[in-house]
mmCIF file with all atom_site columns, C-alpha atoms in Angstrom:
data_model
loop_
_atom_site.group_PDB
_atom_site.id
_atom_site.type_symbol
_atom_site.label_atom_id
_atom_site.label_alt_id
_atom_site.label_comp_id
_atom_site.label_asym_id
_atom_site.label_entity_id
_atom_site.label_seq_id
_atom_site.pdbx_PDB_ins_code
_atom_site.Cartn_x
_atom_site.Cartn_y
_atom_site.Cartn_z
_atom_site.occupancy
_atom_site.B_iso_or_equiv
_atom_site.pdbx_formal_charge
_atom_site.auth_seq_id
_atom_site.auth_comp_id
_atom_site.auth_asym_id
_atom_site.auth_atom_id
_atom_site.pdbx_PDB_model_num
ATOM 1   C CA . GLY A 1 1   ? -27.405 9.890   -18.914 1.00 67.00 ? 1   GLY A CA 1
ATOM 2   C CA . ALA A 1 2   ? -28.156 6.737   -16.995 1.00 78.00 ? 2   ALA A CA 1
ATOM 3   C CA . VAL A 1 3   ? -28.104 7.211   -13.236 1.00 87.00 ? 3   VAL A CA 1
ATOM 4   C CA . VAL A 1 4   ? -27.553 4.560   -10.618 1.00 92.00 ? 4   VAL A CA 1
ATOM 5   C CA . SER A 1 5   ? -27.963 5.281   -6.921  1.00 93.00 ? 5   SER A CA 1
ATOM 6   C CA . GLN A 1 6   ? -26.919 3.379   -3.836  1.00 95.00 ? 6   GLN A CA 1
ATOM 7   C CA . HIS A 1 7   ? -28.236 3.567   -0.324  1.00 96.00 ? 7   HIS A CA 1
ATOM 8   C CA . PRO A 1 8   ? -26.846 4.023   2.196   1.00 96.00 ? 8   PRO A CA 1
ATOM 9   C CA . SER A 1 9   ? -23.658 5.780   1.160   1.00 94.00 ? 9   SER A CA 1
ATOM 10  C CA . TRP A 1 10  ? -21.969 4.600   4.328   1.00 95.00 ? 10  TRP A CA 1
ATOM 11  C CA . VAL A 1 11  ? -22.912 2.383   7.237   1.00 96.00 ? 11  VAL A CA 1
ATOM 12  C CA . ILE A 1 12  ? -21.333 1.368   10.542  1.00 96.00 ? 12  ILE A CA 1
ATOM 13  C CA . CYS A 1 13  ? -22.598 -1.754  12.243  1.00 95.00 ? 13  CYS A CA 1
ATOM 14  C CA . LYS A 1 14  ? -21.719 -4.131  15.045  1.00 96.00 ? 14  LYS A CA 1
ATOM 15  C CA . SER A 1 15  ? -20.188 -7.512  14.346  1.00 97.00 ? 15  SER A CA 1
ATOM 16  C CA . GLY A 1 16  ? -22.837 -10.185 13.895  1.00 96.00 ? 16  GLY A CA 1
ATOM 17  C CA . THR A 1 17  ? -25.534 -7.933  12.504  1.00 97.00 ? 17  THR A CA 1
ATOM 18  C CA . SER A 1 18  ? -26.819 -7.909  8.914   1.00 97.00 ? 18  SER A CA 1
ATOM 19  C CA . VAL A 1 19  ? -26.640 -4.949  6.586   1.00 97.00 ? 19  VAL A CA 1
ATOM 20  C CA . LYS A 1 20  ? -28.697 -4.355  3.437   1.00 97.00 ? 20  LYS A CA 1
ATOM 21  C CA . ILE A 1 21  ? -27.413 -2.166  0.598   1.00 97.00 ? 21  ILE A CA 1
ATOM 22  C CA . GLU A 1 22  ? -29.749 -1.001  -2.155  1.00 97.00 ? 22  GLU A CA 1
ATOM 23  C CA . CYS A 1 23  ? -28.843 -0.305  -5.754  1.00 96.00 ? 23  CYS A CA 1
ATOM 24  C CA . ARG A 1 24  ? -31.360 1.483   -7.962  1.00 94.00 ? 24  ARG A CA 1
ATOM 25  C CA . SER A 1 25  ? -31.367 2.407   -11.625 1.00 91.00 ? 25  SER A CA 1
ATOM 26  C CA . LEU A 1 26  ? -33.232 5.717   -11.651 1.00 90.00 ? 26  LEU A CA 1
ATOM 27  C CA . ASP A 1 27  ? -34.000 6.309   -15.306 1.00 85.00 ? 27  ASP A CA 1
ATOM 28  C CA . PHE A 1 28  ? -33.662 2.978   -17.065 1.00 86.00 ? 28  PHE A CA 1
ATOM 29  C CA . GLN A 1 29  ? -34.562 -0.661  -16.671 1.00 87.00 ? 29  GLN A CA 1
ATOM 30  C CA . ALA A 1 30  ? -31.564 -2.683  -15.604 1.00 87.00 ? 30  ALA A CA 1
ATOM 31  C CA . THR A 1 31  ? -31.864 -6.267  -16.717 1.00 87.00 ? 31  THR A CA 1
ATOM 32  C CA . THR A 1 32  ? -28.468 -7.033  -15.232 1.00 91.00 ? 32  THR A CA 1
ATOM 33  C CA . MET A 1 33  ? -26.822 -5.641  -12.135 1.00 93.00 ? 33  MET A CA 1
ATOM 34  C CA . PHE A 1 34  ? -23.334 -6.312  -10.856 1.00 94.00 ? 34  PHE A CA 1
ATOM 35  C CA . TRP A 1 35  ? -21.895 -6.072  -7.364  1.00 96.00 ? 35  TRP A CA 1
ATOM 36  C CA . TYR A 1 36  ? -18.243 -5.221  -6.815  1.00 95.00 ? 36  TYR A CA 1
ATOM 37  C CA . ARG A 1 37  ? -16.081 -4.886  -3.761  1.00 95.00 ? 37  ARG A CA 1
ATOM 38  C CA . GLN A 1 38  ? -13.077 -2.607  -3.428  1.00 89.00 ? 38  GLN A CA 1
ATOM 39  C CA . PHE A 1 39  ? -10.418 -2.714  -0.739  1.00 83.00 ? 39  PHE A CA 1
ATOM 40  C CA . PRO A 1 40  ? -8.167  0.307   -0.129  1.00 78.00 ? 40  PRO A CA 1
ATOM 41  C CA . LYS A 1 41  ? -5.692  0.805   -2.960  1.00 74.00 ? 41  LYS A CA 1
ATOM 42  C CA . GLN A 1 42  ? -7.004  -2.289  -4.702  1.00 78.00 ? 42  GLN A CA 1
ATOM 43  C CA . SER A 1 43  ? -9.026  -2.757  -7.825  1.00 83.00 ? 43  SER A CA 1
ATOM 44  C CA . LEU A 1 44  ? -12.746 -3.425  -7.910  1.00 89.00 ? 44  LEU A CA 1
ATOM 45  C CA . MET A 1 45  ? -13.423 -7.140  -7.622  1.00 91.00 ? 45  MET A CA 1
ATOM 46  C CA . LEU A 1 46  ? -16.581 -8.579  -9.125  1.00 92.00 ? 46  LEU A CA 1
ATOM 47  C CA . MET A 1 47  ? -18.596 -10.404 -6.481  1.00 94.00 ? 47  MET A CA 1
ATOM 48  C CA . ALA A 1 48  ? -21.702 -11.443 -8.378  1.00 93.00 ? 48  ALA A CA 1
ATOM 49  C CA . THR A 1 49  ? -23.922 -10.857 -11.364 1.00 91.00 ? 49  THR A CA 1
ATOM 50  C CA . SER A 1 50  ? -27.675 -10.710 -10.993 1.00 90.00 ? 50  SER A CA 1
ATOM 51  C CA . ASN A 1 51  ? -30.317 -10.846 -13.678 1.00 87.00 ? 51  ASN A CA 1
ATOM 52  C CA . GLU A 1 52  ? -33.814 -9.637  -12.889 1.00 84.00 ? 52  GLU A CA 1
ATOM 53  C CA . GLY A 1 53  ? -36.009 -12.439 -11.658 1.00 81.00 ? 53  GLY A CA 1
ATOM 54  C CA . SER A 1 54  ? -33.316 -15.083 -11.403 1.00 84.00 ? 54  SER A CA 1
ATOM 55  C CA . LYS A 1 55  ? -30.665 -16.188 -8.950  1.00 86.00 ? 55  LYS A CA 1
ATOM 56  C CA . ALA A 1 56  ? -27.378 -14.349 -8.837  1.00 91.00 ? 56  ALA A CA 1
ATOM 57  C CA . THR A 1 57  ? -24.204 -15.849 -10.239 1.00 91.00 ? 57  THR A CA 1
ATOM 58  C CA . TYR A 1 58  ? -21.374 -15.585 -7.742  1.00 93.00 ? 58  TYR A CA 1
ATOM 59  C CA . GLU A 1 59  ? -17.673 -15.358 -8.475  1.00 91.00 ? 59  GLU A CA 1
ATOM 60  C CA . GLN A 1 60  ? -15.392 -18.032 -7.182  1.00 89.00 ? 60  GLN A CA 1
ATOM 61  C CA . GLY A 1 61  ? -14.572 -17.490 -3.531  1.00 91.00 ? 61  GLY A CA 1
ATOM 62  C CA . VAL A 1 62  ? -17.614 -15.341 -2.763  1.00 93.00 ? 62  VAL A CA 1
ATOM 63  C CA . GLU A 1 63  ? -19.914 -16.920 -0.187  1.00 93.00 ? 63  GLU A CA 1
ATOM 64  C CA . LYS A 1 64  ? -23.453 -16.832 -1.513  1.00 92.00 ? 64  LYS A CA 1
ATOM 65  C CA . ASP A 1 65  ? -24.928 -17.460 1.934   1.00 94.00 ? 65  ASP A CA 1
ATOM 66  C CA . LYS A 1 66  ? -23.056 -14.514 3.348   1.00 96.00 ? 66  LYS A CA 1
ATOM 67  C CA . PHE A 1 67  ? -23.689 -12.043 0.541   1.00 96.00 ? 67  PHE A CA 1
ATOM 68  C CA . LEU A 1 68  ? -27.351 -12.387 -0.358  1.00 95.00 ? 68  LEU A CA 1
ATOM 69  C CA . ILE A 1 69  ? -28.350 -10.719 -3.600  1.00 94.00 ? 69  ILE A CA 1
ATOM 70  C CA . ASN A 1 70  ? -31.897 -10.038 -4.680  1.00 91.00 ? 70  ASN A CA 1
ATOM 71  C CA . HIS A 1 71  ? -32.877 -8.515  -8.022  1.00 89.00 ? 71  HIS A CA 1
ATOM 72  C CA . ALA A 1 72  ? -36.646 -8.577  -7.797  1.00 81.00 ? 72  ALA A CA 1
ATOM 73  C CA . SER A 1 73  ? -37.376 -5.708  -10.158 1.00 89.00 ? 73  SER A CA 1
ATOM 74  C CA . LEU A 1 74  ? -35.826 -4.018  -13.155 1.00 89.00 ? 74  LEU A CA 1
ATOM 75  C CA . THR A 1 75  ? -34.817 -1.015  -11.082 1.00 91.00 ? 75  THR A CA 1
ATOM 76  C CA . LEU A 1 76  ? -33.700 -2.479  -7.768  1.00 93.00 ? 76  LEU A CA 1
ATOM 77  C CA . SER A 1 77  ? -31.090 -4.919  -6.567  1.00 94.00 ? 77  SER A CA 1
ATOM 78  C CA . THR A 1 78  ? -30.107 -5.452  -2.948  1.00 95.00 ? 78  THR A CA 1
ATOM 79  C CA . LEU A 1 79  ? -26.994 -6.877  -1.353  1.00 97.00 ? 79  LEU A CA 1
ATOM 80  C CA . THR A 1 80  ? -27.346 -8.137  2.210   1.00 97.00 ? 80  THR A CA 1
ATOM 81  C CA . VAL A 1 81  ? -24.191 -8.825  4.171   1.00 97.00 ? 81  VAL A CA 1
ATOM 82  C CA . THR A 1 82  ? -25.321 -11.383 6.737   1.00 96.00 ? 82  THR A CA 1
ATOM 83  C CA . SER A 1 83  ? -23.666 -11.749 10.139  1.00 96.00 ? 83  SER A CA 1
ATOM 84  C CA . ALA A 1 84  ? -21.119 -9.124  9.223   1.00 96.00 ? 84  ALA A CA 1
ATOM 85  C CA . HIS A 1 85  ? -17.595 -9.298  10.624  1.00 96.00 ? 85  HIS A CA 1
ATOM 86  C CA . PRO A 1 86  ? -14.765 -6.750  10.609  1.00 95.00 ? 86  PRO A CA 1
ATOM 87  C CA . GLU A 1 87  ? -13.170 -8.427  7.590   1.00 94.00 ? 87  GLU A CA 1
ATOM 88  C CA . ASP A 1 88  ? -16.311 -7.572  5.601   1.00 95.00 ? 88  ASP A CA 1
ATOM 89  C CA . SER A 1 89  ? -15.516 -3.889  5.988   1.00 95.00 ? 89  SER A CA 1
ATOM 90  C CA . SER A 1 90  ? -15.050 -2.577  2.479   1.00 94.00 ? 90  SER A CA 1
ATOM 91  C CA . PHE A 1 91  ? -16.409 -0.352  -0.262  1.00 94.00 ? 91  PHE A CA 1
ATOM 92  C CA . TYR A 1 92  ? -19.283 -1.997  -2.134  1.00 96.00 ? 92  TYR A CA 1
ATOM 93  C CA . ILE A 1 93  ? -20.174 -0.734  -5.595  1.00 96.00 ? 93  ILE A CA 1
ATOM 94  C CA . CYS A 1 94  ? -23.014 -1.760  -7.856  1.00 95.00 ? 94  CYS A CA 1
ATOM 95  C CA . SER A 1 95  ? -23.480 -1.265  -11.559 1.00 94.00 ? 95  SER A CA 1
ATOM 96  C CA . ALA A 1 96  ? -26.431 -1.705  -13.880 1.00 93.00 ? 96  ALA A CA 1
ATOM 97  C CA . ARG A 1 97  ? -26.850 -2.432  -17.550 1.00 90.00 ? 97  ARG A CA 1
ATOM 98  C CA . TRP A 1 98  ? -29.561 -2.465  -20.198 1.00 84.00 ? 98  TRP A CA 1
ATOM 99  C CA . GLN A 1 99  ? -30.288 -5.761  -21.869 1.00 76.00 ? 99  GLN A CA 1
ATOM 100 C CA . GLY A 1 100 ? -28.012 -6.360  -24.839 1.00 71.00 ? 100 GLY A CA 1
ATOM 101 C CA . LEU A 1 101 ? -25.776 -3.372  -24.180 1.00 76.00 ? 101 LEU A CA 1
ATOM 102 C CA . GLU A 1 102 ? -22.226 -3.620  -22.923 1.00 75.00 ? 102 GLU A CA 1
ATOM 103 C CA . THR A 1 103 ? -21.863 -0.392  -20.985 1.00 82.00 ? 103 THR A CA 1
ATOM 104 C CA . GLN A 1 104 ? -22.299 -0.607  -17.230 1.00 88.00 ? 104 GLN A CA 1
ATOM 105 C CA . TYR A 1 105 ? -23.413 2.402   -15.209 1.00 90.00 ? 105 TYR A CA 1
ATOM 106 C CA . PHE A 1 106 ? -22.025 2.579   -11.715 1.00 92.00 ? 106 PHE A CA 1
ATOM 107 C CA . GLY A 1 107 ? -23.442 3.685   -8.414  1.00 93.00 ? 107 GLY A CA 1
ATOM 108 C CA . PRO A 1 108 ? -21.424 5.915   -6.078  1.00 91.00 ? 108 PRO A CA 1
ATOM 109 C CA . GLY A 1 109 ? -20.643 3.066   -3.698  1.00 93.00 ? 109 GLY A CA 1
ATOM 110 C CA . THR A 1 110 ? -21.406 2.172   -0.090  1.00 96.00 ? 110 THR A CA 1
ATOM 111 C CA . ARG A 1 111 ? -18.710 2.164   2.537   1.00 94.00 ? 111 ARG A CA 1
ATOM 112 C CA . LEU A 1 112 ? -19.276 -0.495  5.197   1.00 96.00 ? 112 LEU A CA 1
ATOM 113 C CA . LEU A 1 113 ? -17.450 -0.511  8.507   1.00 96.00 ? 113 LEU A CA 1
ATOM 114 C CA . VAL A 1 114 ? -18.039 -3.439  10.828  1.00 96.00 ? 114 VAL A CA 1
ATOM 115 C CA . LEU A 1 115 ? -16.926 -2.910  14.404  1.00 96.00 ? 115 LEU A CA 1
ATOM 116 C CA . GLY B 2 1   ? -7.760  -15.885 -15.863 1.00 81.00 ? 1   GLY B CA 1
ATOM 117 C CA . ASN B 2 2   ? -8.211  -12.309 -16.926 1.00 87.00 ? 2   ASN B CA 1
ATOM 118 C CA . SER B 2 3   ? -6.206  -9.476  -15.438 1.00 91.00 ? 3   SER B CA 1
ATOM 119 C CA . VAL B 2 4   ? -5.518  -5.797  -15.968 1.00 94.00 ? 4   VAL B CA 1
ATOM 120 C CA . THR B 2 5   ? -2.338  -4.030  -14.959 1.00 95.00 ? 5   THR B CA 1
ATOM 121 C CA . GLN B 2 6   ? -2.076  -0.262  -14.918 1.00 95.00 ? 6   GLN B CA 1
ATOM 122 C CA . MET B 2 7   ? 0.554   2.123   -13.699 1.00 88.00 ? 7   MET B CA 1
ATOM 123 C CA . GLU B 2 8   ? 0.213   3.021   -10.076 1.00 84.00 ? 8   GLU B CA 1
ATOM 124 C CA . GLY B 2 9   ? -0.010  6.567   -8.970  1.00 84.00 ? 9   GLY B CA 1
ATOM 125 C CA . PRO B 2 10  ? -0.387  9.087   -7.923  1.00 94.00 ? 10  PRO B CA 1
ATOM 126 C CA . VAL B 2 11  ? 0.571   10.749  -11.166 1.00 95.00 ? 11  VAL B CA 1
ATOM 127 C CA . THR B 2 12  ? 1.129   14.476  -10.745 1.00 96.00 ? 12  THR B CA 1
ATOM 128 C CA . LEU B 2 13  ? 1.297   16.765  -13.759 1.00 97.00 ? 13  LEU B CA 1
ATOM 129 C CA . SER B 2 14  ? 1.109   20.455  -14.482 1.00 97.00 ? 14  SER B CA 1
ATOM 130 C CA . GLU B 2 15  ? -1.799  21.867  -16.417 1.00 97.00 ? 15  GLU B CA 1
ATOM 131 C CA . GLU B 2 16  ? -1.432  21.530  -20.209 1.00 96.00 ? 16  GLU B CA 1
ATOM 132 C CA . ALA B 2 17  ? 1.048   18.661  -19.868 1.00 97.00 ? 17  ALA B CA 1
ATOM 133 C CA . PHE B 2 18  ? 0.796   15.506  -21.970 1.00 97.00 ? 18  PHE B CA 1
ATOM 134 C CA . LEU B 2 19  ? -0.709  12.515  -20.181 1.00 97.00 ? 19  LEU B CA 1
ATOM 135 C CA . THR B 2 20  ? -0.122  8.817   -20.641 1.00 97.00 ? 20  THR B CA 1
ATOM 136 C CA . ILE B 2 21  ? -1.482  6.172   -18.284 1.00 97.00 ? 21  ILE B CA 1
ATOM 137 C CA . ASN B 2 22  ? -0.299  2.713   -19.238 1.00 97.00 ? 22  ASN B CA 1
ATOM 138 C CA . CYS B 2 23  ? -2.599  -0.285  -19.201 1.00 97.00 ? 23  CYS B CA 1
ATOM 139 C CA . THR B 2 24  ? -1.895  -3.862  -20.242 1.00 97.00 ? 24  THR B CA 1
ATOM 140 C CA . TYR B 2 25  ? -4.154  -6.867  -20.016 1.00 96.00 ? 25  TYR B CA 1
ATOM 141 C CA . THR B 2 26  ? -4.337  -10.631 -20.195 1.00 94.00 ? 26  THR B CA 1
ATOM 142 C CA . ALA B 2 27  ? -7.494  -12.335 -21.361 1.00 90.00 ? 27  ALA B CA 1
ATOM 143 C CA . THR B 2 28  ? -8.588  -15.753 -22.507 1.00 83.00 ? 28  THR B CA 1
ATOM 144 C CA . GLY B 2 29  ? -10.869 -14.532 -25.274 1.00 80.00 ? 29  GLY B CA 1
ATOM 145 C CA . TYR B 2 30  ? -11.383 -11.355 -27.256 1.00 84.00 ? 30  TYR B CA 1
ATOM 146 C CA . PRO B 2 31  ? -12.194 -8.728  -24.677 1.00 91.00 ? 31  PRO B CA 1
ATOM 147 C CA . SER B 2 32  ? -13.643 -5.287  -24.930 1.00 92.00 ? 32  SER B CA 1
ATOM 148 C CA . LEU B 2 33  ? -11.518 -2.655  -23.224 1.00 95.00 ? 33  LEU B CA 1
ATOM 149 C CA . PHE B 2 34  ? -12.642 0.328   -21.197 1.00 95.00 ? 34  PHE B CA 1
ATOM 150 C CA . TRP B 2 35  ? -11.386 3.338   -19.325 1.00 97.00 ? 35  TRP B CA 1
ATOM 151 C CA . TYR B 2 36  ? -13.525 4.516   -16.433 1.00 95.00 ? 36  TYR B CA 1
ATOM 152 C CA . VAL B 2 37  ? -13.011 7.718   -14.453 1.00 95.00 ? 37  VAL B CA 1
ATOM 153 C CA . GLN B 2 38  ? -14.031 8.410   -10.884 1.00 90.00 ? 38  GLN B CA 1
ATOM 154 C CA . TYR B 2 39  ? -14.223 12.017  -9.788  1.00 89.00 ? 39  TYR B CA 1
ATOM 155 C CA . PRO B 2 40  ? -14.115 12.750  -6.052  1.00 83.00 ? 40  PRO B CA 1
ATOM 156 C CA . GLY B 2 41  ? -17.344 11.714  -4.353  1.00 76.00 ? 41  GLY B CA 1
ATOM 157 C CA . GLU B 2 42  ? -18.880 10.273  -7.503  1.00 81.00 ? 42  GLU B CA 1
ATOM 158 C CA . GLY B 2 43  ? -19.393 6.848   -9.048  1.00 81.00 ? 43  GLY B CA 1
ATOM 159 C CA . LEU B 2 44  ? -17.348 5.441   -11.898 1.00 88.00 ? 44  LEU B CA 1
ATOM 160 C CA . GLN B 2 45  ? -18.181 6.903   -15.281 1.00 90.00 ? 45  GLN B CA 1
ATOM 161 C CA . LEU B 2 46  ? -17.352 5.373   -18.622 1.00 91.00 ? 46  LEU B CA 1
ATOM 162 C CA . LEU B 2 47  ? -14.732 7.534   -20.311 1.00 96.00 ? 47  LEU B CA 1
ATOM 163 C CA . LEU B 2 48  ? -14.136 5.562   -23.498 1.00 96.00 ? 48  LEU B CA 1
ATOM 164 C CA . LYS B 2 49  ? -14.081 2.053   -24.855 1.00 94.00 ? 49  LYS B CA 1
ATOM 165 C CA . ALA B 2 50  ? -12.877 -0.119  -27.734 1.00 95.00 ? 50  ALA B CA 1
ATOM 166 C CA . THR B 2 51  ? -14.350 -3.438  -28.705 1.00 92.00 ? 51  THR B CA 1
ATOM 167 C CA . LYS B 2 52  ? -11.836 -4.883  -31.139 1.00 92.00 ? 52  LYS B CA 1
ATOM 168 C CA . ALA B 2 53  ? -8.199  -4.705  -32.152 1.00 94.00 ? 53  ALA B CA 1
ATOM 169 C CA . ASP B 2 54  ? -7.002  -1.386  -33.617 1.00 95.00 ? 54  ASP B CA 1
ATOM 170 C CA . ASP B 2 55  ? -10.171 0.414   -32.500 1.00 96.00 ? 55  ASP B CA 1
ATOM 171 C CA . LYS B 2 56  ? -9.562  3.828   -30.967 1.00 97.00 ? 56  LYS B CA 1
ATOM 172 C CA . GLY B 2 57  ? -11.829 5.081   -28.243 1.00 97.00 ? 57  GLY B CA 1
ATOM 173 C CA . SER B 2 58  ? -11.993 8.810   -27.622 1.00 97.00 ? 58  SER B CA 1
ATOM 174 C CA . ASN B 2 59  ? -13.879 11.228  -25.413 1.00 97.00 ? 59  ASN B CA 1
ATOM 175 C CA . LYS B 2 60  ? -13.250 14.633  -23.827 1.00 95.00 ? 60  LYS B CA 1
ATOM 176 C CA . GLY B 2 61  ? -9.812  14.828  -25.437 1.00 97.00 ? 61  GLY B CA 1
ATOM 177 C CA . PHE B 2 62  ? -8.751  11.427  -24.112 1.00 98.00 ? 62  PHE B CA 1
ATOM 178 C CA . GLU B 2 63  ? -7.805  8.620   -26.481 1.00 98.00 ? 63  GLU B CA 1
ATOM 179 C CA . ALA B 2 64  ? -6.837  4.963   -26.200 1.00 98.00 ? 64  ALA B CA 1
ATOM 180 C CA . THR B 2 65  ? -6.084  2.441   -28.930 1.00 98.00 ? 65  THR B CA 1
ATOM 181 C CA . TYR B 2 66  ? -6.724  -1.290  -28.589 1.00 97.00 ? 66  TYR B CA 1
ATOM 182 C CA . ARG B 2 67  ? -3.362  -2.911  -29.367 1.00 96.00 ? 67  ARG B CA 1
ATOM 183 C CA . LYS B 2 68  ? -3.723  -6.653  -29.558 1.00 94.00 ? 68  LYS B CA 1
ATOM 184 C CA . GLU B 2 69  ? -0.068  -7.263  -30.442 1.00 94.00 ? 69  GLU B CA 1
ATOM 185 C CA . THR B 2 70  ? 1.088   -5.600  -27.226 1.00 96.00 ? 70  THR B CA 1
ATOM 186 C CA . THR B 2 71  ? -2.094  -6.360  -25.233 1.00 96.00 ? 71  THR B CA 1
ATOM 187 C CA . SER B 2 72  ? -2.282  -2.720  -24.275 1.00 97.00 ? 72  SER B CA 1
ATOM 188 C CA . PHE B 2 73  ? -4.829  0.080   -24.025 1.00 98.00 ? 73  PHE B CA 1
ATOM 189 C CA . HIS B 2 74  ? -2.874  3.125   -22.914 1.00 98.00 ? 74  HIS B CA 1
ATOM 190 C CA . LEU B 2 75  ? -4.806  6.292   -22.096 1.00 98.00 ? 75  LEU B CA 1
ATOM 191 C CA . GLU B 2 76  ? -3.514  9.577   -23.534 1.00 98.00 ? 76  GLU B CA 1
ATOM 192 C CA . LYS B 2 77  ? -4.452  13.225  -23.526 1.00 98.00 ? 77  LYS B CA 1
ATOM 193 C CA . GLY B 2 78  ? -2.532  15.987  -25.206 1.00 97.00 ? 78  GLY B CA 1
ATOM 194 C CA . SER B 2 79  ? -3.188  18.771  -22.722 1.00 96.00 ? 79  SER B CA 1
ATOM 195 C CA . VAL B 2 80  ? -4.604  18.035  -19.291 1.00 97.00 ? 80  VAL B CA 1
ATOM 196 C CA . GLN B 2 81  ? -6.671  20.393  -17.170 1.00 97.00 ? 81  GLN B CA 1
ATOM 197 C CA . VAL B 2 82  ? -7.128  20.701  -13.441 1.00 96.00 ? 82  VAL B CA 1
ATOM 198 C CA . SER B 2 83  ? -10.644 19.328  -13.888 1.00 96.00 ? 83  SER B CA 1
ATOM 199 C CA . ASP B 2 84  ? -9.137  16.042  -15.145 1.00 97.00 ? 84  ASP B CA 1
ATOM 200 C CA . SER B 2 85  ? -7.932  15.263  -11.629 1.00 96.00 ? 85  SER B CA 1
ATOM 201 C CA . ALA B 2 86  ? -9.567  11.947  -10.748 1.00 95.00 ? 86  ALA B CA 1
ATOM 202 C CA . VAL B 2 87  ? -8.915  8.228   -10.453 1.00 93.00 ? 87  VAL B CA 1
ATOM 203 C CA . TYR B 2 88  ? -8.755  6.377   -13.774 1.00 96.00 ? 88  TYR B CA 1
ATOM 204 C CA . PHE B 2 89  ? -9.511  2.672   -14.076 1.00 95.00 ? 89  PHE B CA 1
ATOM 205 C CA . CYS B 2 90  ? -8.655  0.443   -16.994 1.00 96.00 ? 90  CYS B CA 1
ATOM 206 C CA . ALA B 2 91  ? -10.989 -2.528  -17.366 1.00 94.00 ? 91  ALA B CA 1
ATOM 207 C CA . LEU B 2 92  ? -11.889 -5.378  -19.651 1.00 93.00 ? 92  LEU B CA 1
ATOM 208 C CA . SER B 2 93  ? -15.002 -7.380  -20.382 1.00 89.00 ? 93  SER B CA 1
ATOM 209 C CA . ASP B 2 94  ? -14.559 -10.902 -21.674 1.00 80.00 ? 94  ASP B CA 1
ATOM 210 C CA . PRO B 2 95  ? -17.881 -12.694 -22.105 1.00 68.00 ? 95  PRO B CA 1
ATOM 211 C CA . HIS B 2 96  ? -16.150 -15.911 -23.039 1.00 62.00 ? 96  HIS B CA 1
ATOM 212 C CA . SER B 2 97  ? -14.160 -16.197 -19.837 1.00 54.00 ? 97  SER B CA 1
ATOM 213 C CA . GLY B 2 98  ? -16.953 -17.874 -17.921 1.00 49.00 ? 98  GLY B CA 1
ATOM 214 C CA . GLY B 2 99  ? -17.520 -17.354 -14.216 1.00 43.00 ? 99  GLY B CA 1
ATOM 215 C CA . GLY B 2 100 ? -19.302 -14.063 -13.684 1.00 44.00 ? 100 GLY B CA 1
ATOM 216 C CA . ALA B 2 101 ? -20.683 -13.691 -17.188 1.00 51.00 ? 101 ALA B CA 1
ATOM 217 C CA . ASP B 2 102 ? -19.452 -10.385 -18.514 1.00 65.00 ? 102 ASP B CA 1
ATOM 218 C CA . GLY B 2 103 ? -18.642 -8.506  -15.397 1.00 81.00 ? 103 GLY B CA 1
ATOM 219 C CA . LEU B 2 104 ? -15.672 -6.218  -15.641 1.00 89.00 ? 104 LEU B CA 1
ATOM 220 C CA . THR B 2 105 ? -12.110 -6.981  -14.601 1.00 90.00 ? 105 THR B CA 1
ATOM 221 C CA . PHE B 2 106 ? -10.481 -3.800  -13.314 1.00 93.00 ? 106 PHE B CA 1
ATOM 222 C CA . GLY B 2 107 ? -6.988  -2.530  -12.828 1.00 93.00 ? 107 GLY B CA 1
ATOM 223 C CA . LYS B 2 108 ? -6.121  -0.981  -9.466  1.00 91.00 ? 108 LYS B CA 1
ATOM 224 C CA . GLY B 2 109 ? -6.731  2.556   -10.633 1.00 93.00 ? 109 GLY B CA 1
ATOM 225 C CA . THR B 2 110 ? -4.394  5.479   -11.177 1.00 95.00 ? 110 THR B CA 1
ATOM 226 C CA . HIS B 2 111 ? -4.870  8.649   -9.195  1.00 94.00 ? 111 HIS B CA 1
ATOM 227 C CA . LEU B 2 112 ? -4.171  11.637  -11.440 1.00 96.00 ? 112 LEU B CA 1
ATOM 228 C CA . ILE B 2 113 ? -3.456  15.030  -9.906  1.00 96.00 ? 113 ILE B CA 1
ATOM 229 C CA . ILE B 2 114 ? -3.236  18.072  -12.146 1.00 97.00 ? 114 ILE B CA 1
ATOM 230 C CA . GLN B 2 115 ? -1.693  21.160  -10.645 1.00 96.00 ? 115 GLN B CA 1
ATOM 231 C CA . PRO B 2 116 ? -2.456  24.660  -11.958 1.00 94.00 ? 116 PRO B CA 1
#
């Protein structure tokens, strides 16, 4: 089946630094990738949708200058948390989808802790 | 806006028991409905889906029927196994809702624990 990986699986950083999370589709070309955020005991919240080669579409309330998304190829999307603060600590999950298909395939998630 | 409400856990059952996890939704359009499962240490996996009213999704002994009249998509399994222990998420996709295209709207997840 379709496999999506994320790297790193967890990261600890100091407040004020930037962190980059990678999402890769390993065996298919992902025309669309999604980034979600999950707080403890909460549901996954969609942050943004990115289509290969174009700018990401952000959900209301998500700061595009803080959460930079790049989808430069059909197998890689990156999420950069800029100037991270403790309130950005969360579990970030990506998913990927073939063009025209509805099913999303999810990565295992990246746990970010900002000290 | 769209929302998904599912029963909160943890839900603890004995092996071979009957399982129901309730899920109801609100949506502005005609959504597709999904159940995803997350096993410990792994990413979410699609368990089953239904794209229109009265459709029944099924997989691995699990079933869910898209009930438009009650806006529900309850997950059921006749006889659970220890290996079914996981977190189950109900979700919807509503391309006509605007905003983030057709990203998924998730419920909070239900942690299922099956005891031998």
